[in-house]
Amino acid sequence: MSYPYQIKTFEQYQADYKKSIENPEAFWSAIAENFTWRKKWDKTLEWNFTEPKIEWFKGGKLNITENCLDRHLEKMGNMPAIIWEPNDPEEHHRVLTYRKLYEKVCQFAHVLKTNGVQKGDRVCIYMGMIPELAIAVLACARIGAIHSVIFGGFSAQSIADRLEDAKASFVITCDGAFRGAKDIPLKSVIDDALIGNKTVKRVIVATRTRTPVSMIKGRDVWWEDEIKNVETLGLTDCPAEEMDAEDPLFILYTSGSTGKPKGVVHTCGGYMVYTNYSFVNVFQYQPGQIHFCTADIGWVTGHSYIVYGPLSAGATTLMFEGIPTWPDAGRFWEIVDKYKVNILYTAPTAIRSLMGFGLGPLAGKNLSSLQVLGTVGEPINEEAWHWYDENIGKKKCPIVDTWWQTETGGILISNLAGVTPSKPGWATLPLPGVQVTLVDENGKEIEQGDADIVSGNLCIKAPWPGILRTTYGDHERCRTNYFATYPGMYFTGDGAMRNKEGMYRITGRVDDVLNVSGHRIGTAEVENAINMHAGVVESAVVGYPHEVKGQGIYAFVIYQGSHGQDTHGTGDLVRKDITQTVTRIIGPIAKPDKIQFVSGLPKTRSGKIMRRILRKIAEGETDNLGDTTTLLDPGVVEEIKKGRL
Ligand code: WT7
């Protein structure tokens, strides 16, 4: 493969950026020419941010899997597409060449078809990080079914909500998943999620852990049996379904400032072009390199930079089942050494956690294959940036700080490895085609003028091909969430600074969304879960700086009168019970780090909780609470300050 659209110099970046803004249609249409289309598009872009309505490559017909698989077979059939490293380093790894992956995807596509899955059906995938997960995702795409992957750390209740929202008719899961020393019983969680569910017709279960599972007659089937069945039927190649460029490819649920997660919808054509373009340019991928993105496919990072971006570019993508600290904190470095990884893409939280183990785990690991490092998910502090640069990249690897979101499909702001300048803590410049701006609270664009640094709310003025198209089943929600705050613009929910060179530094969410270890969690979601616990009268959740997680979850809870400040005995027990409730309702990722019992919450006279004050207290800035005169009962603040954990 060659990438004629790969930017090689800073001057070319500037020229391409200019072109992309002056004539987005010509710019993206020239890039899209490099893909396999069944039929070319009639119109490159049609859009308005009012409804919103965004259509890229309108009238174009394609299947993304023909771009990820079929088109590589002739020249690269024997090249590794996926290298899979198991949780247990003693277990054998697996390599799937493009030919092998193609065959497996076709075979499983037949399994889906023989089980009644049709184009447009929603298929929920709840699996661990095994090759079958990537195969399931691609098999859905092959037949035009819409996949909705759910991260293995979500609870049965969360899955049930997502199944219902998407009206999913199929589930693909595993008996269990290995993660470090743990063995997570995925099928059993699915069984709980399906109690009372009316839409799911069939559950396909792949074998991984051999954890005992109950298989319900008429509903549950084994992956391996189904494969045997299509083999017996002699079904091999599976022609790809012809998809419209704007047909949905997948749904991915993410948290917002309201209680209910939203199903972000991405479509086939634009998402394909954008993930490929950003992959090739940000990481400066060269054919033959090994790309290791440490994310889980349950998050958008895994969708875009383990599966679709790399595979559409004919790259070798490394998929790791386990966690960075098991069996010890040298696991990432061992993998880099073992497979001679060239590109490592991970999260600041992982870097900070590994930093805590010192340099011991690096001893004896040869990291000289590394050429590019990347980070994603949250702001990276300078200390972590330098540690990564010095000890992992040995000061010879560019670090790309990639800012993006589930909704953006791919990276929007980042330096291009070795091509555009980097700056620790700064995501730097927007990719071509991305018109970033900062606005004040009235939606007025902030001019740079003579200022060294300005700051504001991060917005985007025009569509790029990977932008979300809707939130599943509720377009109005998409409009109000992203396009209504500042009319005519896409609002990211993030705050940012900009320097004179036009570089951006993301400062974090300005809405009620937390970023815990790079995972997005809505405060309202956590509050709803806490409030479900018997005895809880009311709660308020805010974030506070956490050394490893970036942000920790701090909950202020009014608990049935008498237990108020009780910390000996009952208090701790109640804390554990509340934590258990949150784990049940959302999942372990949303567990509060701190629970403070209070007798009241700071409210305005109109009854609104003043989170600003709680945030300050949680951060430890108790001296500087700002104006508290509008509070209904200022006394409550003193009490909360005293009881701070
Ligand atoms: C939020 C999106 C898409 C990647 C995984 C997270 C934060 C993401 C950065 C970065 C500072 C970042 C933002 C954003 N974020 N990347 N490089 N620097 N902050 O996807 O779960 O949709 O979360 O993650 O706050 O809004 P997500």
Short mmCIF file of N, CA and C and ligand atoms in Angstrom, two decimals, residues 254 300-301 375-380 401-407 427 492 494 506 508-509 515 518-520, ligand 1:
data_model
loop_
_atom_site.label_atom_id
_atom_site.label_comp_id
_atom_site.label_asym_id
_atom_site.label_seq_id
_atom_site.Cartn_x
_atom_site.Cartn_y
_atom_site.Cartn_z
N THR A 254 -21.86 6.50 24.84
CA THR A 254 -20.93 7.30 25.62
C THR A 254 -21.71 8.21 26.57
N VAL A 300 -13.97 3.86 21.64
CA VAL A 300 -13.80 4.31 20.26
C VAL A 300 -12.35 4.21 19.81
N THR A 301 -11.41 4.39 20.73
CA THR A 301 -9.99 4.30 20.35
C THR A 301 -9.69 2.94 19.71
N THR A 375 -0.40 9.38 22.81
CA THR A 375 -1.26 9.37 23.99
C THR A 375 -2.65 9.86 23.61
N VAL A 376 -3.63 9.45 24.40
CA VAL A 376 -5.02 9.80 24.13
C VAL A 376 -5.88 9.65 25.36
N GLY A 377 -6.95 10.42 25.40
CA GLY A 377 -7.99 10.18 26.39
C GLY A 377 -8.12 11.25 27.45
N GLU A 378 -7.04 11.96 27.74
CA GLU A 378 -7.07 12.97 28.80
C GLU A 378 -5.83 13.83 28.63
N PRO A 379 -5.84 14.98 29.28
CA PRO A 379 -4.64 15.81 29.20
C PRO A 379 -3.45 15.04 29.79
N ILE A 380 -2.29 15.19 29.18
CA ILE A 380 -1.09 14.54 29.75
C ILE A 380 -0.28 15.59 30.50
N ASP A 401 0.22 13.76 20.85
CA ASP A 401 -0.82 13.95 21.87
C ASP A 401 -2.11 14.17 21.08
N THR A 402 -2.94 13.12 21.04
CA THR A 402 -4.09 13.13 20.12
C THR A 402 -5.37 13.46 20.85
N TRP A 403 -5.97 14.58 20.49
CA TRP A 403 -7.26 14.93 21.09
C TRP A 403 -8.40 14.56 20.15
N TRP A 404 -9.37 13.85 20.68
CA TRP A 404 -10.58 13.54 19.92
C TRP A 404 -11.63 12.98 20.87
N GLN A 405 -12.74 12.51 20.33
CA GLN A 405 -13.86 12.04 21.14
C GLN A 405 -14.60 10.91 20.42
N THR A 406 -15.41 10.20 21.15
CA THR A 406 -16.26 9.18 20.54
C THR A 406 -17.03 9.78 19.37
N GLU A 407 -17.51 10.98 19.56
CA GLU A 407 -18.34 11.65 18.55
C GLU A 407 -17.56 12.07 17.31
N ALA A 427 -1.95 19.37 22.58
CA ALA A 427 -2.34 18.53 21.44
C ALA A 427 -1.90 19.20 20.13
N THR A 492 -17.70 20.73 21.68
CA THR A 492 -17.04 19.51 22.12
C THR A 492 -17.29 19.17 23.59
N ASP A 494 -15.37 20.47 25.77
CA ASP A 494 -14.04 20.70 26.36
C ASP A 494 -13.70 22.18 26.38
N ILE A 506 -5.68 21.22 25.57
CA ILE A 506 -7.01 20.88 26.08
C ILE A 506 -6.94 20.90 27.60
N GLY A 508 -9.72 20.26 29.64
CA GLY A 508 -10.65 19.30 30.25
C GLY A 508 -12.09 19.72 30.02
N ARG A 509 -13.00 18.89 30.51
CA ARG A 509 -14.43 19.10 30.26
C ARG A 509 -14.93 20.34 31.00
N ASN A 515 -13.60 12.55 33.62
CA ASN A 515 -12.70 11.73 32.84
C ASN A 515 -11.83 10.96 33.83
N GLY A 518 -9.17 8.14 31.71
CA GLY A 518 -9.45 8.22 30.28
C GLY A 518 -10.84 7.73 29.91
N HIS A 519 -11.66 7.38 30.89
CA HIS A 519 -13.04 6.94 30.61
C HIS A 519 -14.00 8.04 30.97
N ARG A 520 -14.97 8.25 30.09
CA ARG A 520 -15.95 9.30 30.29
C ARG A 520 -17.09 8.82 31.16
C1 WT7 B 1 -12.91 13.26 25.95
C2 WT7 B 1 -13.49 12.27 24.98
C3 WT7 B 1 -11.32 9.55 21.76
C4 WT7 B 1 -10.31 9.11 22.64
C5 WT7 B 1 -10.72 8.44 23.90
C6 WT7 B 1 -11.69 9.19 24.75
C7 WT7 B 1 -10.77 13.91 26.60
C8 WT7 B 1 -9.39 12.91 24.74
C9 WT7 B 1 -7.54 14.01 24.92
C10 WT7 B 1 -6.25 14.62 24.84
C11 WT7 B 1 -6.88 16.04 26.59
C12 WT7 B 1 -8.44 14.50 25.88
C13 WT7 B 1 -11.58 15.14 26.27
C14 WT7 B 1 -12.66 14.60 25.35
N1 WT7 B 1 -9.58 13.78 25.75
N2 WT7 B 1 -8.17 13.03 24.23
N3 WT7 B 1 -5.33 14.20 23.96
N4 WT7 B 1 -5.97 15.63 25.70
N5 WT7 B 1 -8.10 15.51 26.71
O1 WT7 B 1 -12.90 9.32 24.10
O2 WT7 B 1 -14.52 8.74 25.90
O3 WT7 B 1 -15.25 10.05 23.90
O4 WT7 B 1 -13.78 11.08 25.66
O5 WT7 B 1 -11.64 12.80 26.38
O6 WT7 B 1 -12.13 15.67 27.43
O7 WT7 B 1 -13.81 15.39 25.32
P1 WT7 B 1 -14.19 9.75 24.89
#
